[in-house]
JSON list of C-alpha atoms in Angstrom, two decimals:
[
{"chain": "A", "resi": 257, "resn": "LEU", "atom": "CA", "xyz": [-42.68, -55.40, 26.07]},
{"chain": "A", "resi": 258, "resn": "MET", "atom": "CA", "xyz": [-40.40, -52.55, 27.27]},
{"chain": "A", "resi": 259, "resn": "GLN", "atom": "CA", "xyz": [-37.36, -54.64, 26.54]},
{"chain": "A", "resi": 260, "resn": "ALA", "atom": "CA", "xyz": [-38.68, -55.34, 23.02]},
{"chain": "A", "resi": 261, "resn": "GLU", "atom": "CA", "xyz": [-39.23, -51.60, 22.46]},
{"chain": "A", "resi": 262, "resn": "VAL", "atom": "CA", "xyz": [-35.73, -50.80, 23.73]},
{"chain": "A", "resi": 263, "resn": "GLU", "atom": "CA", "xyz": [-34.30, -53.52, 21.49]},
{"chain": "A", "resi": 264, "resn": "GLN", "atom": "CA", "xyz": [-36.34, -52.20, 18.56]},
{"chain": "A", "resi": 265, "resn": "GLU", "atom": "CA", "xyz": [-35.04, -48.64, 19.19]},
{"chain": "A", "resi": 266, "resn": "ARG", "atom": "CA", "xyz": [-31.46, -49.93, 19.47]},
{"chain": "A", "resi": 267, "resn": "VAL", "atom": "CA", "xyz": [-31.84, -51.84, 16.18]},
{"chain": "A", "resi": 268, "resn": "ALA", "atom": "CA", "xyz": [-33.41, -48.76, 14.54]},
{"chain": "A", "resi": 269, "resn": "ARG", "atom": "CA", "xyz": [-30.51, -46.59, 15.80]},
{"chain": "A", "resi": 270, "resn": "MET", "atom": "CA", "xyz": [-27.96, -49.09, 14.54]},
{"chain": "A", "resi": 271, "resn": "LEU", "atom": "CA", "xyz": [-29.70, -49.22, 11.13]},
{"chain": "A", "resi": 272, "resn": "ALA", "atom": "CA", "xyz": [-29.79, -45.39, 10.99]},
{"chain": "A", "resi": 273, "resn": "GLU", "atom": "CA", "xyz": [-26.09, -45.21, 11.91]},
{"chain": "A", "resi": 274, "resn": "GLU", "atom": "CA", "xyz": [-25.21, -47.81, 9.30]},
{"chain": "A", "resi": 275, "resn": "GLU", "atom": "CA", "xyz": [-27.29, -45.94, 6.72]},
{"chain": "A", "resi": 276, "resn": "GLN", "atom": "CA", "xyz": [-25.58, -42.65, 7.62]},
{"chain": "A", "resi": 277, "resn": "LYS", "atom": "CA", "xyz": [-22.13, -44.31, 7.49]},
{"chain": "A", "resi": 278, "resn": "ARG", "atom": "CA", "xyz": [-22.99, -45.86, 4.12]},
{"chain": "A", "resi": 279, "resn": "ALA", "atom": "CA", "xyz": [-24.18, -42.46, 2.83]},
{"chain": "A", "resi": 280, "resn": "GLU", "atom": "CA", "xyz": [-20.96, -40.82, 4.08]},
{"chain": "A", "resi": 281, "resn": "ASP", "atom": "CA", "xyz": [-18.85, -43.57, 2.50]},
{"chain": "A", "resi": 282, "resn": "GLU", "atom": "CA", "xyz": [-20.72, -43.12, -0.80]},
{"chain": "A", "resi": 283, "resn": "ALA", "atom": "CA", "xyz": [-20.23, -39.34, -0.62]},
{"chain": "A", "resi": 284, "resn": "MET", "atom": "CA", "xyz": [-16.51, -39.80, 0.06]},
{"chain": "A", "resi": 285, "resn": "ALA", "atom": "CA", "xyz": [-16.25, -42.30, -2.79]},
{"chain": "A", "resi": 286, "resn": "ARG", "atom": "CA", "xyz": [-18.06, -39.87, -5.13]},
{"chain": "A", "resi": 287, "resn": "MET", "atom": "CA", "xyz": [-15.73, -37.05, -4.07]},
{"chain": "A", "resi": 288, "resn": "ALA", "atom": "CA", "xyz": [-12.66, -39.24, -4.61]},
{"chain": "A", "resi": 289, "resn": "ALA", "atom": "CA", "xyz": [-13.99, -40.31, -8.02]},
{"chain": "A", "resi": 290, "resn": "MET", "atom": "CA", "xyz": [-14.70, -36.69, -8.98]},
{"chain": "A", "resi": 291, "resn": "LYS", "atom": "CA", "xyz": [-11.20, -35.67, -7.88]},
{"chain": "A", "resi": 292, "resn": "ALA", "atom": "CA", "xyz": [-9.62, -38.54, -9.81]},
{"chain": "A", "resi": 293, "resn": "GLU", "atom": "CA", "xyz": [-11.75, -37.64, -12.87]},
{"chain": "A", "resi": 294, "resn": "ARG", "atom": "CA", "xyz": [-10.73, -33.97, -12.60]},
{"chain": "A", "resi": 295, "resn": "GLU", "atom": "CA", "xyz": [-7.05, -34.92, -12.29]},
{"chain": "A", "resi": 296, "resn": "ARG", "atom": "CA", "xyz": [-7.37, -37.30, -15.23]},
{"chain": "A", "resi": 297, "resn": "ALA", "atom": "CA", "xyz": [-9.08, -34.57, -17.28]},
{"chain": "A", "resi": 298, "resn": "GLU", "atom": "CA", "xyz": [-6.29, -32.13, -16.39]},
{"chain": "A", "resi": 299, "resn": "ARG", "atom": "CA", "xyz": [-3.63, -34.68, -17.36]},
{"chain": "A", "resi": 300, "resn": "ASP", "atom": "CA", "xyz": [-5.52, -35.41, -20.61]},
{"chain": "A", "resi": 301, "resn": "ALA", "atom": "CA", "xyz": [-5.78, -31.68, -21.35]},
{"chain": "A", "resi": 302, "resn": "ILE", "atom": "CA", "xyz": [-2.05, -31.20, -20.74]},
{"chain": "A", "resi": 303, "resn": "SER", "atom": "CA", "xyz": [-1.23, -34.26, -22.85]},
{"chain": "A", "resi": 304, "resn": "HIS", "atom": "CA", "xyz": [-3.56, -32.99, -25.58]},
{"chain": "A", "resi": 305, "resn": "MET", "atom": "CA", "xyz": [-1.92, -29.54, -25.52]},
{"chain": "A", "resi": 306, "resn": "GLU", "atom": "CA", "xyz": [1.54, -31.10, -25.70]},
{"chain": "A", "resi": 307, "resn": "ALA", "atom": "CA", "xyz": [0.41, -33.37, -28.52]},
{"chain": "A", "resi": 308, "resn": "LEU", "atom": "CA", "xyz": [-1.02, -30.36, -30.39]},
{"chain": "A", "resi": 309, "resn": "LYS", "atom": "CA", "xyz": [2.20, -28.43, -29.87]},
{"chain": "A", "resi": 310, "resn": "LEU", "atom": "CA", "xyz": [4.28, -31.38, -31.07]},
{"chain": "A", "resi": 311, "resn": "GLU", "atom": "CA", "xyz": [1.95, -31.81, -34.05]},
{"chain": "A", "resi": 312, "resn": "ARG", "atom": "CA", "xyz": [2.25, -28.11, -34.87]},
{"chain": "A", "resi": 313, "resn": "LEU", "atom": "CA", "xyz": [6.04, -28.32, -34.64]},
{"chain": "A", "resi": 314, "resn": "ARG", "atom": "CA", "xyz": [6.04, -31.47, -36.78]},
{"chain": "A", "resi": 315, "resn": "MET", "atom": "CA", "xyz": [3.85, -29.77, -39.36]},
{"chain": "A", "resi": 316, "resn": "GLU", "atom": "CA", "xyz": [6.07, -26.69, -39.35]},
{"chain": "A", "resi": 317, "resn": "ARG", "atom": "CA", "xyz": [9.12, -28.91, -39.82]},
{"chain": "A", "resi": 318, "resn": "GLU", "atom": "CA", "xyz": [7.44, -30.82, -42.65]},
{"chain": "A", "resi": 319, "resn": "ALA", "atom": "CA", "xyz": [6.37, -27.59, -44.31]},
{"chain": "A", "resi": 320, "resn": "ALA", "atom": "CA", "xyz": [9.86, -26.22, -43.86]},
{"chain": "A", "resi": 321, "resn": "GLU", "atom": "CA", "xyz": [11.37, -29.41, -45.24]},
{"chain": "A", "resi": 322, "resn": "ALA", "atom": "CA", "xyz": [9.07, -29.34, -48.28]},
{"chain": "A", "resi": 323, "resn": "GLN", "atom": "CA", "xyz": [9.88, -25.72, -48.88]},
{"chain": "A", "resi": 324, "resn": "ASN", "atom": "CA", "xyz": [13.56, -26.18, -48.26]},
{"chain": "A", "resi": 325, "resn": "LYS", "atom": "CA", "xyz": [14.12, -29.08, -50.67]},
{"chain": "A", "resi": 326, "resn": "SER", "atom": "CA", "xyz": [15.10, -26.57, -53.25]},
{"chain": "A", "resi": 327, "resn": "LYS", "atom": "CA", "xyz": [17.21, -24.56, -50.84]},
{"chain": "A", "resi": 328, "resn": "THR", "atom": "CA", "xyz": [20.80, -25.15, -50.07]},
{"chain": "A", "resi": 329, "resn": "LEU", "atom": "CA", "xyz": [22.09, -26.98, -47.00]},
{"chain": "A", "resi": 330, "resn": "GLU", "atom": "CA", "xyz": [23.20, -23.69, -45.45]},
{"chain": "A", "resi": 331, "resn": "GLN", "atom": "CA", "xyz": [19.72, -22.23, -45.72]},
{"chain": "A", "resi": 332, "resn": "GLU", "atom": "CA", "xyz": [18.16, -25.33, -44.16]},
{"chain": "A", "resi": 333, "resn": "THR", "atom": "CA", "xyz": [20.64, -25.21, -41.29]},
{"chain": "A", "resi": 334, "resn": "ALA", "atom": "CA", "xyz": [19.95, -21.50, -40.74]},
{"chain": "A", "resi": 335, "resn": "GLU", "atom": "CA", "xyz": [16.18, -22.09, -40.68]},
{"chain": "A", "resi": 336, "resn": "ARG", "atom": "CA", "xyz": [16.53, -25.05, -38.32]},
{"chain": "A", "resi": 337, "resn": "LEU", "atom": "CA", "xyz": [18.70, -22.93, -36.04]},
{"chain": "A", "resi": 338, "resn": "GLU", "atom": "CA", "xyz": [16.12, -20.13, -36.23]},
{"chain": "A", "resi": 339, "resn": "MET", "atom": "CA", "xyz": [13.32, -22.55, -35.28]},
{"chain": "A", "resi": 340, "resn": "GLU", "atom": "CA", "xyz": [15.36, -23.94, -32.36]},
{"chain": "A", "resi": 341, "resn": "LYS", "atom": "CA", "xyz": [16.20, -20.39, -31.34]},
{"chain": "A", "resi": 342, "resn": "ARG", "atom": "CA", "xyz": [12.50, -19.49, -31.36]},
{"chain": "A", "resi": 343, "resn": "LEU", "atom": "CA", "xyz": [11.65, -22.58, -29.29]},
{"chain": "A", "resi": 344, "resn": "TYR", "atom": "CA", "xyz": [14.46, -21.74, -26.88]},
{"chain": "A", "resi": 345, "resn": "GLU", "atom": "CA", "xyz": [13.24, -18.13, -26.59]},
{"chain": "A", "resi": 346, "resn": "GLU", "atom": "CA", "xyz": [9.68, -19.33, -25.91]},
{"chain": "A", "resi": 347, "resn": "ARG", "atom": "CA", "xyz": [10.93, -21.66, -23.20]},
{"chain": "A", "resi": 348, "resn": "GLU", "atom": "CA", "xyz": [13.13, -18.91, -21.71]},
{"chain": "A", "resi": 349, "resn": "ALA", "atom": "CA", "xyz": [10.19, -16.48, -21.73]},
{"chain": "A", "resi": 350, "resn": "ARG", "atom": "CA", "xyz": [7.99, -19.06, -20.00]},
{"chain": "A", "resi": 351, "resn": "LEU", "atom": "CA", "xyz": [10.68, -19.73, -17.38]},
{"chain": "A", "resi": 352, "resn": "ALA", "atom": "CA", "xyz": [11.19, -15.98, -16.87]},
{"chain": "A", "resi": 353, "resn": "ARG", "atom": "CA", "xyz": [7.42, -15.54, -16.41]},
{"chain": "A", "resi": 354, "resn": "GLU", "atom": "CA", "xyz": [7.30, -18.37, -13.87]},
{"chain": "A", "resi": 355, "resn": "ASN", "atom": "CA", "xyz": [10.31, -16.95, -12.01]},
{"chain": "A", "resi": 356, "resn": "GLU", "atom": "CA", "xyz": [8.72, -13.49, -11.98]},
{"chain": "A", "resi": 357, "resn": "GLU", "atom": "CA", "xyz": [5.47, -14.92, -10.60]},
{"chain": "A", "resi": 358, "resn": "ARG", "atom": "CA", "xyz": [7.39, -16.86, -7.96]},
{"chain": "A", "resi": 359, "resn": "LEU", "atom": "CA", "xyz": [9.37, -13.73, -7.04]},
{"chain": "A", "resi": 360, "resn": "GLU", "atom": "CA", "xyz": [6.18, -11.67, -6.85]},
{"chain": "A", "resi": 361, "resn": "SER", "atom": "CA", "xyz": [4.61, -14.29, -4.58]},
{"chain": "A", "resi": 362, "resn": "GLU", "atom": "CA", "xyz": [7.69, -14.28, -2.34]},
{"chain": "A", "resi": 363, "resn": "ARG", "atom": "CA", "xyz": [7.73, -10.48, -2.35]},
{"chain": "A", "resi": 364, "resn": "GLN", "atom": "CA", "xyz": [4.05, -10.43, -1.37]},
{"chain": "A", "resi": 365, "resn": "ARG", "atom": "CA", "xyz": [4.65, -12.91, 1.48]},
{"chain": "A", "resi": 366, "resn": "PHE", "atom": "CA", "xyz": [7.65, -10.86, 2.61]},
{"chain": "A", "resi": 367, "resn": "MET", "atom": "CA", "xyz": [5.56, -7.64, 2.58]},
{"chain": "A", "resi": 368, "resn": "GLU", "atom": "CA", "xyz": [2.84, -9.39, 4.61]},
{"chain": "A", "resi": 369, "resn": "ARG", "atom": "CA", "xyz": [5.41, -10.60, 7.13]},
{"chain": "A", "resi": 370, "resn": "GLU", "atom": "CA", "xyz": [6.90, -7.08, 7.29]},
{"chain": "A", "resi": 371, "resn": "ALA", "atom": "CA", "xyz": [3.46, -5.57, 7.87]},
{"chain": "A", "resi": 372, "resn": "SER", "atom": "CA", "xyz": [2.75, -8.14, 10.57]},
{"chain": "A", "resi": 373, "resn": "PHE", "atom": "CA", "xyz": [6.11, -7.42, 12.21]},
{"chain": "A", "resi": 374, "resn": "ALA", "atom": "CA", "xyz": [5.50, -3.65, 12.05]},
{"chain": "A", "resi": 375, "resn": "ALA", "atom": "CA", "xyz": [2.04, -4.07, 13.60]},
{"chain": "A", "resi": 376, "resn": "GLU", "atom": "CA", "xyz": [3.50, -6.25, 16.35]},
{"chain": "A", "resi": 377, "resn": "LYS", "atom": "CA", "xyz": [6.28, -3.70, 16.91]},
{"chain": "A", "resi": 378, "resn": "ARG", "atom": "CA", "xyz": [3.72, -0.87, 17.10]},
{"chain": "A", "resi": 379, "resn": "SER", "atom": "CA", "xyz": [1.67, -2.89, 19.54]},
{"chain": "A", "resi": 380, "resn": "LEU", "atom": "CA", "xyz": [4.72, -3.50, 21.74]},
{"chain": "A", "resi": 381, "resn": "PHE", "atom": "CA", "xyz": [5.68, 0.18, 21.55]},
{"chain": "A", "resi": 382, "resn": "GLU", "atom": "CA", "xyz": [2.14, 1.23, 22.50]},
{"chain": "A", "resi": 383, "resn": "ARG", "atom": "CA", "xyz": [2.14, -1.23, 25.40]},
{"chain": "A", "resi": 384, "resn": "GLU", "atom": "CA", "xyz": [5.51, 0.15, 26.54]},
{"chain": "A", "resi": 385, "resn": "GLU", "atom": "CA", "xyz": [4.18, 3.70, 26.30]},
{"chain": "A", "resi": 386, "resn": "GLU", "atom": "CA", "xyz": [1.08, 2.72, 28.28]},
{"chain": "A", "resi": 387, "resn": "THR", "atom": "CA", "xyz": [3.26, 1.02, 30.90]},
{"chain": "A", "resi": 388, "resn": "ALA", "atom": "CA", "xyz": [5.55, 4.07, 31.13]},
{"chain": "A", "resi": 389, "resn": "ALA", "atom": "CA", "xyz": [2.53, 6.40, 31.40]},
{"chain": "A", "resi": 390, "resn": "LYS", "atom": "CA", "xyz": [1.00, 4.18, 34.09]},
{"chain": "A", "resi": 391, "resn": "ARG", "atom": "CA", "xyz": [4.33, 4.05, 35.95]},
{"chain": "A", "resi": 392, "resn": "ALA", "atom": "CA", "xyz": [4.66, 7.87, 35.74]},
{"chain": "A", "resi": 393, "resn": "GLU", "atom": "CA", "xyz": [1.08, 8.25, 36.95]},
{"chain": "A", "resi": 394, "resn": "ASP", "atom": "CA", "xyz": [1.73, 5.81, 39.82]},
{"chain": "A", "resi": 395, "resn": "GLU", "atom": "CA", "xyz": [4.91, 7.69, 40.75]},
{"chain": "A", "resi": 396, "resn": "GLU", "atom": "CA", "xyz": [3.07, 11.03, 40.62]},
{"chain": "A", "resi": 397, "resn": "ASN", "atom": "CA", "xyz": [0.26, 9.61, 42.80]},
{"chain": "A", "resi": 398, "resn": "LEU", "atom": "CA", "xyz": [2.83, 8.23, 45.27]},
{"chain": "A", "resi": 399, "resn": "ARG", "atom": "CA", "xyz": [4.64, 11.60, 45.35]},
{"chain": "A", "resi": 400, "resn": "LEU", "atom": "CA", "xyz": [1.34, 13.40, 45.95]},
{"chain": "A", "resi": 401, "resn": "GLN", "atom": "CA", "xyz": [0.40, 10.92, 48.70]},
{"chain": "A", "resi": 402, "resn": "MET", "atom": "CA", "xyz": [3.79, 11.35, 50.32]},
{"chain": "A", "resi": 403, "resn": "ALA", "atom": "CA", "xyz": [3.50, 15.17, 50.11]},
{"chain": "A", "resi": 404, "resn": "GLN", "atom": "CA", "xyz": [0.00, 14.99, 51.55]},
{"chain": "A", "resi": 405, "resn": "ALA", "atom": "CA", "xyz": [1.17, 12.66, 54.36]},
{"chain": "A", "resi": 406, "resn": "LEU", "atom": "CA", "xyz": [4.06, 15.06, 55.08]},
{"chain": "A", "resi": 407, "resn": "ARG", "atom": "CA", "xyz": [1.70, 18.05, 55.20]},
{"chain": "A", "resi": 408, "resn": "GLN", "atom": "CA", "xyz": [-0.66, 16.10, 57.44]},
{"chain": "A", "resi": 409, "resn": "ALA", "atom": "CA", "xyz": [2.25, 15.15, 59.72]},
{"chain": "A", "resi": 410, "resn": "GLU", "atom": "CA", "xyz": [3.33, 18.81, 59.86]},
{"chain": "A", "resi": 411, "resn": "LEU", "atom": "CA", "xyz": [-0.23, 19.89, 60.65]},
{"chain": "A", "resi": 412, "resn": "ASP", "atom": "CA", "xyz": [-0.50, 17.16, 63.29]},
{"chain": "A", "resi": 413, "resn": "ALA", "atom": "CA", "xyz": [2.82, 18.27, 64.87]},
{"chain": "A", "resi": 414, "resn": "LYS", "atom": "CA", "xyz": [1.71, 21.91, 64.76]},
{"chain": "A", "resi": 415, "resn": "GLY", "atom": "CA", "xyz": [-1.64, 20.94, 66.32]},
{"chain": "A", "resi": 416, "resn": "ARG", "atom": "CA", "xyz": [0.13, 18.96, 69.05]},
{"chain": "A", "resi": 417, "resn": "ARG", "atom": "CA", "xyz": [2.46, 21.89, 69.77]},
{"chain": "A", "resi": 418, "resn": "LYS", "atom": "CA", "xyz": [-0.53, 24.26, 69.98]},
{"chain": "A", "resi": 419, "resn": "ALA", "atom": "CA", "xyz": [-2.38, 21.81, 72.22]},
{"chain": "A", "resi": 420, "resn": "GLU", "atom": "CA", "xyz": [0.70, 21.46, 74.44]},
{"chain": "A", "resi": 421, "resn": "GLU", "atom": "CA", "xyz": [1.10, 25.25, 74.53]},
{"chain": "A", "resi": 422, "resn": "LYS", "atom": "CA", "xyz": [-2.56, 25.67, 75.46]},
{"chain": "A", "resi": 423, "resn": "GLU", "atom": "CA", "xyz": [-2.17, 22.98, 78.10]},
{"chain": "A", "resi": 424, "resn": "ARG", "atom": "CA", "xyz": [0.94, 24.75, 79.53]},
{"chain": "A", "resi": 425, "resn": "ILE", "atom": "CA", "xyz": [-0.93, 28.08, 79.53]},
{"chain": "A", "resi": 426, "resn": "ALA", "atom": "CA", "xyz": [-3.91, 26.43, 81.21]},
{"chain": "A", "resi": 427, "resn": "MET", "atom": "CA", "xyz": [-1.57, 24.86, 83.80]},
{"chain": "A", "resi": 428, "resn": "SER", "atom": "CA", "xyz": [0.17, 28.19, 84.37]},
{"chain": "A", "resi": 429, "resn": "ARG", "atom": "CA", "xyz": [-3.16, 29.90, 84.85]},
{"chain": "A", "resi": 430, "resn": "ALA", "atom": "CA", "xyz": [-4.32, 27.11, 87.14]},
{"chain": "A", "resi": 431, "resn": "ILE", "atom": "CA", "xyz": [-1.09, 27.44, 89.16]},
{"chain": "A", "resi": 432, "resn": "ALA", "atom": "CA", "xyz": [-1.47, 31.24, 89.19]},
{"chain": "A", "resi": 433, "resn": "ALA", "atom": "CA", "xyz": [-5.08, 30.93, 90.27]},
{"chain": "A", "resi": 434, "resn": "GLU", "atom": "CA", "xyz": [-4.02, 28.50, 92.99]},
{"chain": "A", "resi": 435, "resn": "HIS", "atom": "CA", "xyz": [-1.38, 30.94, 94.20]},
{"chain": "A", "resi": 436, "resn": "GLU", "atom": "CA", "xyz": [-3.92, 33.78, 94.28]},
{"chain": "A", "resi": 437, "resn": "ARG", "atom": "CA", "xyz": [-6.31, 31.66, 96.33]},
{"chain": "A", "resi": 438, "resn": "ASN", "atom": "CA", "xyz": [-3.57, 30.82, 98.80]}
]
């Protein structure tokens, strides 16, 4: 009975895992389909815009041709050159805009890198200042400890000399007292 329950739980777990995997696979497939649909829609929109632009240019050319039938060959050539010049200027303006945006993006990235470098440099400088201050403090503490040890050694030497002097005086007195008793 226990083994049947364990087997039933294992089968239920496997079914739940398969269901979860299937749901994840479906979600991934939906996401991939949505991405593909979005990309297709973007390509269609670009194609449509290009087709509209070509249609507009074609219509402008046809209108110009209809209007220019009565004009001389020189006038037609001048107008065609003007139209090509306008198209060239539009393309140049678009390229200039794209280059300006690219330059601005590069400039922004450069400024961010410069700011990061400056912050890192400041951090290093502050750490160096902290290290120098700590070193100066350690040196000052060591100097004070050495001065204190020197003063203590001088006091100890002075104390020993006084103790020796007192001992000599006490010995002299003891010797003098011994002589007086004799």
